[in-house]
Short mmCIF file of C-alpha atoms in Angstrom, two decimals:
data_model
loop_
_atom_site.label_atom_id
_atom_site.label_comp_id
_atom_site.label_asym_id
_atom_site.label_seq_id
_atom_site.Cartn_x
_atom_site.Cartn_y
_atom_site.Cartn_z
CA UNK K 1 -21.49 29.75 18.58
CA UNK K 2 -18.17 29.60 19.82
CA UNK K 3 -14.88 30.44 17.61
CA UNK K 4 -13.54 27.25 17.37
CA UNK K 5 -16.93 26.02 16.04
CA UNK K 6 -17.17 28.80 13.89
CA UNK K 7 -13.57 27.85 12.50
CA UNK K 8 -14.91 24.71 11.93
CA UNK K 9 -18.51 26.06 9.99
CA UNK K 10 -15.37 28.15 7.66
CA UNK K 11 -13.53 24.85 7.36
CA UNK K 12 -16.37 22.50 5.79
CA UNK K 13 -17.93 26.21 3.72
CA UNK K 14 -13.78 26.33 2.20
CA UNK K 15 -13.84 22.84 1.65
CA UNK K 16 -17.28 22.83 -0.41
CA UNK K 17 -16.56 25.67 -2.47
CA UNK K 18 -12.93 25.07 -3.36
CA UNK K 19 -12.65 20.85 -3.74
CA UNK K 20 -13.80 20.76 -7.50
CA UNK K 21 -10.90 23.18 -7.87
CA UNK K 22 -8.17 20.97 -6.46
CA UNK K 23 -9.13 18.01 -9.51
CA UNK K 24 -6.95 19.61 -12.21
CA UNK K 25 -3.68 19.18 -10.02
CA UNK K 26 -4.92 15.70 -8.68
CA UNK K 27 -6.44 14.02 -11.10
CA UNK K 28 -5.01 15.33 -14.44
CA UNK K 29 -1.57 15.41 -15.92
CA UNK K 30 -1.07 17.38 -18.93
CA UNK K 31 -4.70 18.03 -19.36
CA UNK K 32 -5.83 14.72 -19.58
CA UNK K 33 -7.14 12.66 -16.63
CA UNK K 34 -5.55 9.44 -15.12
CA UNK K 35 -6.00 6.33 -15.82
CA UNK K 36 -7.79 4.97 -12.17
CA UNK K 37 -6.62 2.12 -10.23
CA UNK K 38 -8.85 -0.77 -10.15
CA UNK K 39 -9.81 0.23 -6.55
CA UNK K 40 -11.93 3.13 -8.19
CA UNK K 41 -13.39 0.85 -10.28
CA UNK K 42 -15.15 -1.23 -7.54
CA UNK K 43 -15.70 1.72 -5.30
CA UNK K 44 -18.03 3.53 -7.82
CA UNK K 45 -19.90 0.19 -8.37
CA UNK K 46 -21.11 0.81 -4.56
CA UNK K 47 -21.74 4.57 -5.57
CA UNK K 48 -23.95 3.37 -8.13
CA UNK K 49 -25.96 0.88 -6.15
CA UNK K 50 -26.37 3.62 -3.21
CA UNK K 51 -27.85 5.99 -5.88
CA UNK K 52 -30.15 3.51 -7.14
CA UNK K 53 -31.39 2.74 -3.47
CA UNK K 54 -29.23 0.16 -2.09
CA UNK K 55 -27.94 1.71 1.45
CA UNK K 56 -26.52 -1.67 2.85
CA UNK K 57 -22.83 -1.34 1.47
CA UNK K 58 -22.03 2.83 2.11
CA UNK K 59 -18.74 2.82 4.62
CA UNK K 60 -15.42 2.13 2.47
CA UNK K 61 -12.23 2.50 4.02
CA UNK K 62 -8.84 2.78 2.31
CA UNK K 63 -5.63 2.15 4.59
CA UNK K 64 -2.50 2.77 3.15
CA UNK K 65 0.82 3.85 3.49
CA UNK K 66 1.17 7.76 2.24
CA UNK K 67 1.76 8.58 -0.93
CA UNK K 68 0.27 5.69 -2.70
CA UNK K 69 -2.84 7.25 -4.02
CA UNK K 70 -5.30 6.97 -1.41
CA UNK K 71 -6.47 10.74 -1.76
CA UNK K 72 -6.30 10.14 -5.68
CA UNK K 73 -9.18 8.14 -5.37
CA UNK K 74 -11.16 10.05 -2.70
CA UNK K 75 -10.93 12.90 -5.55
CA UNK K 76 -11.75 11.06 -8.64
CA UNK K 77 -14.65 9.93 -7.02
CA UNK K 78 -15.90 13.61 -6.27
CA UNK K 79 -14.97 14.10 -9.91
CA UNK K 80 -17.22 11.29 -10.65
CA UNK K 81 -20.11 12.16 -8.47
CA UNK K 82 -20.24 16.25 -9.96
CA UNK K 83 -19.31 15.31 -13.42
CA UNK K 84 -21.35 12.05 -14.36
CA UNK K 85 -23.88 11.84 -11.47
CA UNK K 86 -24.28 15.34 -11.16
CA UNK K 87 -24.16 15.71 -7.55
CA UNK K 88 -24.54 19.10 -6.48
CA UNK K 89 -21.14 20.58 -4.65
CA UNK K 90 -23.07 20.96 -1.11
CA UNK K 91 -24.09 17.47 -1.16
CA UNK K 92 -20.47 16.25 -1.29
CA UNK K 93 -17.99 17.25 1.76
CA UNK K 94 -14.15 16.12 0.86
CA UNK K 95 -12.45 16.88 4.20
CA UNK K 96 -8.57 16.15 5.72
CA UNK K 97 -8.35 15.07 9.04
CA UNK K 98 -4.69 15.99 8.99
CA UNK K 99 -6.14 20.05 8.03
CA UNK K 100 -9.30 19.77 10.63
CA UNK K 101 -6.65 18.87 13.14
CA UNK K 102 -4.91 22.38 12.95
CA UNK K 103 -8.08 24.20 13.38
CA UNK K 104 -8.97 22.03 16.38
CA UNK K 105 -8.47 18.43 17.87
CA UNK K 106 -10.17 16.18 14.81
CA UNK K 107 -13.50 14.92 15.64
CA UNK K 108 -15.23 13.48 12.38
CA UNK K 109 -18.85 12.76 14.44
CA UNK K 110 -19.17 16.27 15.84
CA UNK K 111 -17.64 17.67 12.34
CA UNK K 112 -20.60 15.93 9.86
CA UNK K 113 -23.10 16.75 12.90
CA UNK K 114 -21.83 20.54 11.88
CA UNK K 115 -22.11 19.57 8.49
CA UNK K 116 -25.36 18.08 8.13
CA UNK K 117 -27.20 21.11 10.81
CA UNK K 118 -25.62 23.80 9.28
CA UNK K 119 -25.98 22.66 5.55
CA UNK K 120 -28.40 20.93 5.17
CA UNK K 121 -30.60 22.42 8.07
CA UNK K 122 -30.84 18.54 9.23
CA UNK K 123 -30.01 15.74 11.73
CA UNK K 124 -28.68 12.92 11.01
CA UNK K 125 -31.70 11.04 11.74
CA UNK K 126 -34.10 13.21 9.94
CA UNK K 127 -31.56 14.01 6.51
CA UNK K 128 -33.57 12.96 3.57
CA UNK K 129 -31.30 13.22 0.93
CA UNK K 130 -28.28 11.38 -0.41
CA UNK K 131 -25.15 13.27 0.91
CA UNK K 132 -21.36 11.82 0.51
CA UNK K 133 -18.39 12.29 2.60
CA UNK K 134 -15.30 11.68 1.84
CA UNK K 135 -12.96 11.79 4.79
CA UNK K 136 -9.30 12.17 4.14
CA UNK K 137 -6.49 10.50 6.50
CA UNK K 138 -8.89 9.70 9.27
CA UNK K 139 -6.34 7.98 11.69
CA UNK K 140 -6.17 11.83 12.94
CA UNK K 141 -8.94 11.06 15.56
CA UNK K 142 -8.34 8.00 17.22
CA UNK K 143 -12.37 6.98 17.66
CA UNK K 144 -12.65 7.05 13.39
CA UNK K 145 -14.10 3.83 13.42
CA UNK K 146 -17.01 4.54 15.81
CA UNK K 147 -17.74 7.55 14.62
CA UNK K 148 -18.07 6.10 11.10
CA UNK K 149 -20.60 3.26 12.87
CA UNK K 150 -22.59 5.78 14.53
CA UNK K 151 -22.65 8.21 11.44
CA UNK K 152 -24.29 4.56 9.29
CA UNK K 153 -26.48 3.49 12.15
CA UNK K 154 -28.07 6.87 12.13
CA UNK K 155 -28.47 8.07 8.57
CA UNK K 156 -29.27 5.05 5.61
CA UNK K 157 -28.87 8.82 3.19
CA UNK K 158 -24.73 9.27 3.45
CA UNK K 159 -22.34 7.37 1.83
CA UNK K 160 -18.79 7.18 3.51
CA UNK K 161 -15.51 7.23 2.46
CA UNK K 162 -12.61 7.02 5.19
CA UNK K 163 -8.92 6.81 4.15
CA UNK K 164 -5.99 6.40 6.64
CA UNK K 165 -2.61 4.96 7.69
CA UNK K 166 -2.32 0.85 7.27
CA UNK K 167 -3.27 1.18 11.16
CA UNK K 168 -6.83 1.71 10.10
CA UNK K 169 -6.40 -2.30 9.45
CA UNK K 170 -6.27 -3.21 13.41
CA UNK K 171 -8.26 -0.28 15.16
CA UNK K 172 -11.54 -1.31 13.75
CA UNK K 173 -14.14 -0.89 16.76
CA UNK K 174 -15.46 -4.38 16.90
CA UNK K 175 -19.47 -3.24 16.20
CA UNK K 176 -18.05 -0.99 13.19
CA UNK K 177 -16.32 -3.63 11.62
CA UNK K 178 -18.72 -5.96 10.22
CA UNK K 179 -20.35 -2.52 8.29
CA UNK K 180 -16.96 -1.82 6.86
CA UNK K 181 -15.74 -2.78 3.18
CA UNK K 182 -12.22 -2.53 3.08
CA UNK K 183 -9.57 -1.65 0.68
CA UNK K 184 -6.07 -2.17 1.23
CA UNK K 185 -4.03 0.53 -1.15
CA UNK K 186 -0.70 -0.85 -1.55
CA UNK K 187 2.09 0.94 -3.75
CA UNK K 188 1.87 0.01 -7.26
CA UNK K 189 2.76 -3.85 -8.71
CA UNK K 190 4.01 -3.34 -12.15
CA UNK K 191 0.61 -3.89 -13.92
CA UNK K 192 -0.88 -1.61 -12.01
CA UNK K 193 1.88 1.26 -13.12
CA UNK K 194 1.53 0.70 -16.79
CA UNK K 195 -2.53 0.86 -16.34
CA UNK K 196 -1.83 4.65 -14.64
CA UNK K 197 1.04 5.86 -17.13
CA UNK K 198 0.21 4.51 -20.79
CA UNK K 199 -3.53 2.82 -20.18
CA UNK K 200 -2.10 -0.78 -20.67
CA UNK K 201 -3.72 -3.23 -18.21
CA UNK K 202 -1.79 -6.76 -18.60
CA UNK K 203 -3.93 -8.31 -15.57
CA UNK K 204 -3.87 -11.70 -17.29
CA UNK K 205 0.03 -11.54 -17.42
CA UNK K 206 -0.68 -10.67 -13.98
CA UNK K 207 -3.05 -13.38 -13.05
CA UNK K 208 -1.13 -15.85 -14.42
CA UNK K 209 2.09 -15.49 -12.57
CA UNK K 210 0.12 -15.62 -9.30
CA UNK K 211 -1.28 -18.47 -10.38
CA UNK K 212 2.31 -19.95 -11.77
CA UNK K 213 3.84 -19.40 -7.45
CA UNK K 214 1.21 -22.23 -6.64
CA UNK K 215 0.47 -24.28 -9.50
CA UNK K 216 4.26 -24.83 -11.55
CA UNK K 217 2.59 -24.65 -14.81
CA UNK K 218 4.30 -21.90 -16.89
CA UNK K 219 3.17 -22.70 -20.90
CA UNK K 220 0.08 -20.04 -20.78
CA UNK K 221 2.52 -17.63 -18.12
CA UNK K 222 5.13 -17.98 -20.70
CA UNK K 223 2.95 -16.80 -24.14
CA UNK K 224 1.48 -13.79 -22.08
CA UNK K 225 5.46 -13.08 -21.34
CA UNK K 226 5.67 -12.68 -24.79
CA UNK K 227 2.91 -10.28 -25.68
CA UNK K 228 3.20 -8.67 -23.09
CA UNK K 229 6.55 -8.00 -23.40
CA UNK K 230 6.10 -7.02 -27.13
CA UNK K 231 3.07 -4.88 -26.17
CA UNK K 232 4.79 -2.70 -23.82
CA UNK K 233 7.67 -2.08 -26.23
CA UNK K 234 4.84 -0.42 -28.54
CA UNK K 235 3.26 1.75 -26.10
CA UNK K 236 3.54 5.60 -26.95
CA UNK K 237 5.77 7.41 -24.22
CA UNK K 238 7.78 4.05 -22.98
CA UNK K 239 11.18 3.76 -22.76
CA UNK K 240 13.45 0.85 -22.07
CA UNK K 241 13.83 2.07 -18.67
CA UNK K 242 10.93 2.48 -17.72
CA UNK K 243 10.78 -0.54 -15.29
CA UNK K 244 14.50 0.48 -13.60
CA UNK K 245 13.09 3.62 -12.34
CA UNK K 246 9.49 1.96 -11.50
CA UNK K 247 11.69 -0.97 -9.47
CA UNK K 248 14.24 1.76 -7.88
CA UNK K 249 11.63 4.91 -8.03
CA UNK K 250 8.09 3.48 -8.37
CA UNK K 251 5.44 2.45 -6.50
CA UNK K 252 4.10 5.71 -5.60
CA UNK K 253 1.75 7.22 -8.15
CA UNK K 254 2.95 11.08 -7.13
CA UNK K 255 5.99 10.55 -8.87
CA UNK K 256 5.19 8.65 -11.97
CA UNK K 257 5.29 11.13 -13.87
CA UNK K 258 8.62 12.92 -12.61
CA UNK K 259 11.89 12.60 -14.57
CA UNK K 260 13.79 13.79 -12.39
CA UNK K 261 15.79 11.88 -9.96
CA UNK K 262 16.02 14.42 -7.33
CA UNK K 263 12.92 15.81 -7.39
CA UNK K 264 11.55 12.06 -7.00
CA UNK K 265 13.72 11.76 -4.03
CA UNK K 266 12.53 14.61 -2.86
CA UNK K 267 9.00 13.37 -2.46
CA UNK K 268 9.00 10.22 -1.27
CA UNK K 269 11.97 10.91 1.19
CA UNK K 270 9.34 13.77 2.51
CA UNK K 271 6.45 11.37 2.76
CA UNK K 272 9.04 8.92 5.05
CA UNK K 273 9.53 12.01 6.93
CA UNK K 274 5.56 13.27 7.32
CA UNK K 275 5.27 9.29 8.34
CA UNK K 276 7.67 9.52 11.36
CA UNK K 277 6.82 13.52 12.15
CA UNK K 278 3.09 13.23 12.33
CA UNK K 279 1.71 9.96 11.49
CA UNK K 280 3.28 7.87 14.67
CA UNK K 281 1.99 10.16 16.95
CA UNK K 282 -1.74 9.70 15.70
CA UNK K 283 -1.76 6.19 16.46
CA UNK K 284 0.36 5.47 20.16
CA UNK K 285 1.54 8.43 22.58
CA UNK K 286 5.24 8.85 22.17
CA UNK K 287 7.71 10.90 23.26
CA UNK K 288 10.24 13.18 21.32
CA UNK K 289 12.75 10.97 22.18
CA UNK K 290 11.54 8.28 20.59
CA UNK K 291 10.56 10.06 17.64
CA UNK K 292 13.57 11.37 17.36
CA UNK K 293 15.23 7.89 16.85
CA UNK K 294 12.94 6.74 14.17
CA UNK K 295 14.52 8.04 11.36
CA UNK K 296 17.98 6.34 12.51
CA UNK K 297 16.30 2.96 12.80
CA UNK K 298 15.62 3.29 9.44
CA UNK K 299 18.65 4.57 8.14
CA UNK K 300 20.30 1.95 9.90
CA UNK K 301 18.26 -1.15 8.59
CA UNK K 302 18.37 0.20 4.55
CA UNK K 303 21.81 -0.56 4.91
CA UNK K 304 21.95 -4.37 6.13
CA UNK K 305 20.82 -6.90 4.31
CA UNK K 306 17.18 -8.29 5.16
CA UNK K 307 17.29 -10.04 8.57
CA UNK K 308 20.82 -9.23 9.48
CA UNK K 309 19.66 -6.36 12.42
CA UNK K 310 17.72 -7.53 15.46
CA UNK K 311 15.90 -5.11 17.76
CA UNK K 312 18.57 -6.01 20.30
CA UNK K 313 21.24 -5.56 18.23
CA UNK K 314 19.46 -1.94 17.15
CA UNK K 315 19.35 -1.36 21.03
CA UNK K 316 22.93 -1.50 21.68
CA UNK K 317 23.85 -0.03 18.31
CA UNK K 318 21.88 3.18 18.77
CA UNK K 319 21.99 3.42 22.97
CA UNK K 320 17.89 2.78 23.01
CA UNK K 321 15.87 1.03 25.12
CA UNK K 322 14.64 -2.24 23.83
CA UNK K 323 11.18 -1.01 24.92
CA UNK K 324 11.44 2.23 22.86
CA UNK K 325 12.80 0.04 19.69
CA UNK K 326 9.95 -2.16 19.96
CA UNK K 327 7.46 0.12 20.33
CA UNK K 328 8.97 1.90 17.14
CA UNK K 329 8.88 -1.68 15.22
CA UNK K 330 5.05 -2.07 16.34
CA UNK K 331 4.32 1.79 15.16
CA UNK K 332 6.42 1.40 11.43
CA UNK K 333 4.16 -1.87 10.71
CA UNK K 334 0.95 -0.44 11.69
CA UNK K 335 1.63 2.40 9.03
CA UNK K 336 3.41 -0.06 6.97
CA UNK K 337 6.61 1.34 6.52
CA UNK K 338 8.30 -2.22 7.47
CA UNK K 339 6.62 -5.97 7.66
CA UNK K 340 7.70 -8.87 8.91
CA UNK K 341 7.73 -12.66 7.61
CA UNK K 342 7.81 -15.45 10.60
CA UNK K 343 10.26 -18.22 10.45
CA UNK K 344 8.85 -21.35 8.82
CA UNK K 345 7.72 -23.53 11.35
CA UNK K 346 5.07 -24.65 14.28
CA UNK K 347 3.72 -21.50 16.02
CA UNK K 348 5.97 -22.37 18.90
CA UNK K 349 9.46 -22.28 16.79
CA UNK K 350 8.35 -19.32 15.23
CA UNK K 351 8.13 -17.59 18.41
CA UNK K 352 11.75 -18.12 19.47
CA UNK K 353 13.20 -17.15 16.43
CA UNK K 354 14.07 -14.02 15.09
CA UNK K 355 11.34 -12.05 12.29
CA UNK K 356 12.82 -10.78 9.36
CA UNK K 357 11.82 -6.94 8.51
CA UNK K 358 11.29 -5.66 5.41
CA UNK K 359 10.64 -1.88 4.00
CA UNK K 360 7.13 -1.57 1.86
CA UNK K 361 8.65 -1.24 -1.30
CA UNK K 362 12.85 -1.29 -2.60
CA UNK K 363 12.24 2.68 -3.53
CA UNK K 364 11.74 3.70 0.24
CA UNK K 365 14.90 1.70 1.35
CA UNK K 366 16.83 3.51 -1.70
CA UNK K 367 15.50 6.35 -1.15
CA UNK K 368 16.78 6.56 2.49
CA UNK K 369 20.14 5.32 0.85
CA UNK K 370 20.16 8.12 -1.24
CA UNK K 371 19.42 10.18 1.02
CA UNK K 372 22.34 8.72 3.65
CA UNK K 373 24.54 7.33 1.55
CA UNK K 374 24.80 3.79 0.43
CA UNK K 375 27.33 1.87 2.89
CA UNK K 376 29.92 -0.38 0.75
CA UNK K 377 28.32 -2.85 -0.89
CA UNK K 378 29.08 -3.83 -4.51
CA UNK K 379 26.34 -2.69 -7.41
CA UNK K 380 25.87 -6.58 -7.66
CA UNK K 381 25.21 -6.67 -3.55
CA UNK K 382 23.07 -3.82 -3.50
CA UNK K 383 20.78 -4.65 -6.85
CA UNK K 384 19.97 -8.24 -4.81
CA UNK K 385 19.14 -6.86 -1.77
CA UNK K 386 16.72 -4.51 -3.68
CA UNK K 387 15.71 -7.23 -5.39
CA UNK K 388 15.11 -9.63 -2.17
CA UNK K 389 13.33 -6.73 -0.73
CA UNK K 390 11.09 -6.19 -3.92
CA UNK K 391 10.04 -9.92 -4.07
CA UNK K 392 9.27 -9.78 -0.38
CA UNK K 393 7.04 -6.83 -0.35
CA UNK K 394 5.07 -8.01 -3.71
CA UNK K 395 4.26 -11.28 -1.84
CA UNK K 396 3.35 -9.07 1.10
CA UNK K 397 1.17 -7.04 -1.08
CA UNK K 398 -0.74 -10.20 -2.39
CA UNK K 399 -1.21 -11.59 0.72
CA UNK K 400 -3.03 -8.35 1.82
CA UNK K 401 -4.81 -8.12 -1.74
CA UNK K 402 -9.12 -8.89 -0.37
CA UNK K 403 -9.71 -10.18 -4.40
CA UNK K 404 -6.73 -12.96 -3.65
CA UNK K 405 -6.88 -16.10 -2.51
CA UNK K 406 -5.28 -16.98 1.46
CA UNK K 407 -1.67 -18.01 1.53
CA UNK K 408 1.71 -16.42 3.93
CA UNK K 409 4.90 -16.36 3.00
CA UNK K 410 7.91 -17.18 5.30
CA UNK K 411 11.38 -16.78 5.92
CA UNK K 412 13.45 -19.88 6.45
CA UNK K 413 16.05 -19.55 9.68
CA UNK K 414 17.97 -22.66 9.11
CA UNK K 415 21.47 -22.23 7.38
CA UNK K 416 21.42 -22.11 3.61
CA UNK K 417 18.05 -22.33 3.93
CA UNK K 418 16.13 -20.26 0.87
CA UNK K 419 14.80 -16.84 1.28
CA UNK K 420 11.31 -17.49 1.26
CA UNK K 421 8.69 -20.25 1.51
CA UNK K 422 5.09 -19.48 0.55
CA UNK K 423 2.28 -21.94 1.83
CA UNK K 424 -1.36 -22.15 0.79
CA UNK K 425 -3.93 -23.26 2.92
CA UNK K 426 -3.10 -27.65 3.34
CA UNK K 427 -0.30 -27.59 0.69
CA UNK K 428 3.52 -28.65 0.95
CA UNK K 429 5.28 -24.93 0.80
CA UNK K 430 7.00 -23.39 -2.41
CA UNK K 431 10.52 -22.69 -1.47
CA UNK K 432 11.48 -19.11 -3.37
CA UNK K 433 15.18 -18.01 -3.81
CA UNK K 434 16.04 -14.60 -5.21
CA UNK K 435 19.74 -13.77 -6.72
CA UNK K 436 21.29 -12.74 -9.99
CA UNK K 437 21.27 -14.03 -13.33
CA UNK K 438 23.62 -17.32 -12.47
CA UNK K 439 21.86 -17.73 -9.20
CA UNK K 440 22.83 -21.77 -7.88
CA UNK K 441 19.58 -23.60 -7.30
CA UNK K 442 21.32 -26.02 -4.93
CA UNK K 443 19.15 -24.29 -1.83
CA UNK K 444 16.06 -24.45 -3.45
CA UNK K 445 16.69 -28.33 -4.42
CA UNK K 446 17.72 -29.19 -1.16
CA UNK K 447 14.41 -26.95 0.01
CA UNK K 448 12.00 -29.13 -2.08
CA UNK K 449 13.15 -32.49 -0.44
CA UNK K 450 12.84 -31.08 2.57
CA UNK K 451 9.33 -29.75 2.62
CA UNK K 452 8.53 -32.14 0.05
CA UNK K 453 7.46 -29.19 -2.59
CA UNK K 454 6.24 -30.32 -6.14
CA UNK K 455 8.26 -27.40 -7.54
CA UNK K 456 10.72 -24.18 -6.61
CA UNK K 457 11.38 -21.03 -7.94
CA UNK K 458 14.38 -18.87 -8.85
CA UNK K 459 13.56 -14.97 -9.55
CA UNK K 460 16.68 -13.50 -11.26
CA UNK K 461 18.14 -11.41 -13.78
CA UNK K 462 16.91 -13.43 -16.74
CA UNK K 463 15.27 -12.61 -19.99
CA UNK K 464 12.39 -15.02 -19.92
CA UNK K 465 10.58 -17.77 -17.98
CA UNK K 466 11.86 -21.31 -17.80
CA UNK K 467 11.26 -24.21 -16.74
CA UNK K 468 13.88 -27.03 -15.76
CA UNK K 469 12.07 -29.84 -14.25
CA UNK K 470 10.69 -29.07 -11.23
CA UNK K 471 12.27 -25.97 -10.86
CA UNK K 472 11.21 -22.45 -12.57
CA UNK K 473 12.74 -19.66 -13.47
CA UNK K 474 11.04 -16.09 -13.78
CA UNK K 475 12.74 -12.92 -14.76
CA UNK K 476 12.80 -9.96 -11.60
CA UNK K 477 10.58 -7.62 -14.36
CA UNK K 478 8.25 -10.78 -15.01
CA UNK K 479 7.49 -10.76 -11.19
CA UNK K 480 6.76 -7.90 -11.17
CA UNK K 481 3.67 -8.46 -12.88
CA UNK K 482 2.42 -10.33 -9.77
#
């Protein structure tokens, strides 16, 4: 056997013997476990019906950008397969791409080939018992997706698990994809951050807003407002602000928990950096030199307002190649650190106009900020760009949510046009305009004659949802429900 191979055989032996050890610092805080997303949920269903002897649905992905819990649920379902299934250790292999890739260039077929021969004295073909794998940032070799189809066509007895950058969404080899269930982890809506932290779930709250964008009826929205809004104030361990640091801090399960500004800056600043270090590299050759300008893009667009920099104008600005800036713009959406919105409009017009880019969540552009410096807008300026940015990426989010129903969400070019217009399916669009607690609904008026909408919507600093005539009104915190 050669030594790299032999590294390898020490790799998966390590990661065997020492994964139920890593659960306490994953899984737990304070001794007691967390609260799972909803995502866990649904993947264990699967779990269960493999065990019982239905092999049709047994390769799961999870794209996502890092940090928002993707490897969190890879663990809690080893937990869950030792501790209520009772899955013997050997039959489970937890493994990071990202840590195979030191040891040698990552190669998940060859790896579980190791795996299965040396382990379970088997072949693929011949293994006749139920084994699990659970394969950790798998974007790290760039044929993941066949090697996951030729892993299910030749074994009906392992159950797969792959998680990865958002680019796992597009590089899908075309056989593999119609065996794949996928799971888009996206940082953490509101709901979903009280669920982890104090075990309160208000998905009916949550429901009903989505269903409020679309429908304009707001008397059931507005009674879950208010018990959910009384709820939360009686949950042991909240404070009142709780949702500023979830709206300038959150997202990211990793630092839920943290109280500590810097130290939360800290971490999510250094999973931007991992991102642009290692991650970019993984999915399109690049060069140092346009690595190295990654981080300035950024830097630069967290401190202009939504839409204001072009990649032409970020090619003069920074002395960069439009080719290098676009390739940069393609690589930041495929590990969704930015996305776009089109300009409303026939396919054609949307081509000739400008998109508008946003970051995933407010907390990553602050974070930069932070990190930078904040250039001189007022507290007032800065809160609504936040705030644009956080509507944005929640509409993003939902779009990309598999349990939703189809809609997109646009930006509208035209001058005082309203900052977003959200279209399902055959329907007029619902023109959206985000501002402060005063905000004038003049653009969204003039909006709804125009696309001839049967209702708009302000999202502000108010305390409740309203409702005056065909136009309603929903609190930033309310929204963020959705």
């Amino acid at each position: 056997m050669s030594g790299k191979n032999n590294d390898v055989e020490k790799f998966i032996a390590s990661q065997i013997n020492e994964t139920q050890f890593l659960l306490n610092d994953s899984i737990y805080y304070k001794n007691q476990k967390f609260n799972p997303r909803s995502e866990f949920e649904e993947i264990k269903d699967y779990v269960n019906d493999f065990l019982q002897g239905d092999n049709l649905n047994r390769f799961i992905t999870l794209p996502g950008l890092r940090g928002v819990g993707k490897s969190t649920i890879l663990l809690e379902i080893y937990d869950y397969l030792i501790n209520e299934k009772n899955i013997l250790p050997e039959n489970i292999l937890y493994i990071s791409c990202e840590q195979l890739n030191n040891i040698e260039k990552c190669d998940i077929y060859a790896t579980i080939e190791d795996y299965v021969k040396n382990f379970h004295h088997s072949s693929l073909k011949t293994l006749n018992h139920e084994i699990f794998l659970l394969i950790d940032e798998s974007h790290y070799d760039k044929n993941w997706s066949l090697a996951g189809k030729m892993i299910y066509d030749q074994s009906r007895k392992i159950f797969m698990i792959f998680t990865g950058s958002s680019a796992l969404n597009l590089d899908y080899d075309a056989e593999a994809s119609r065996r794949i269930i996928n799971y888009n982890i996206n940082p953490l809506n509101y709901t979903q951050h009280l669920n982890l932290k104090y075990g309160y779930y208000p998905i009916e709250f949550s429901n009903s807003i989505r269903n409020l964008i679309f429908s304009g009826d707001i008397e059931n929205t507005v009674k879950l407002e208010e018990k959910t809004n009384h709820d939360i104030l009686n949950l042991k361990g909240y404070t009142s602000t709780d949702w500023d640091n979830y709206f300038k801090f959150g997202g990211f399960p990793q630092v839920m928990f943290d109280k500590r500004q810097r130290e939360i800056v800290k971490k999510i600043f250094s999973s931007v950096d991992t991102v642009i270090r290692k991650d970019l590299g993984t999915i399109k050759n690049i060069t140092t030199d346009t690595q190295s300008y990654a981080m300035r893009i950024l830097k630069f667009m967290a401190q202009k307002y939504p839409g204001d920099v072009s990649q032409n104008k970020l090619s003069s600005e920074l002395k960069c190649s439009f080719s290098t800036i676009n390739t940069l713009f393609y690589l930041f959406e495929k590990i969704q650190l930015l996305f776009h919105f089109d300009n409303y409009g026939g396919i054609n017009h949307r081509i000739k106009k400008a998109q508008q880019y946003y970051f995933a969540t407010p907390s990553i552009r602050h974070i930069i900020n932070l990190k930078f410096g904040v250039t001189n807008f007022t507290e007032d300026e800065y809160d609504g760009i936040l705030f644009k940015n956080f509507v944005a990426s929640s509409l993003f989010n939902l779009i990309n949510n598999d349990n939703f129903f189809d809609f997109n969400a646009y930006y509208e070019k035209r001058k005082g046009g309203v900052d977003f217009l959200v279209k399902k399916n055959f329907e007029n669009p619902i023109p959206i305009e985000v501002g402060n607690k005063n905000k004038d609904k003049r653009q969204v008026i003039r909006a709804m004659n125009i696309h001839d909408s049967t209702h708009g919507i302000i999202i502000s600093q108010r305390d409740a949802i309203e409702k005056d005539g065909d136009i309603i009104y929903i609190p930033i915190k309310s929204f963020s429900y959705i």
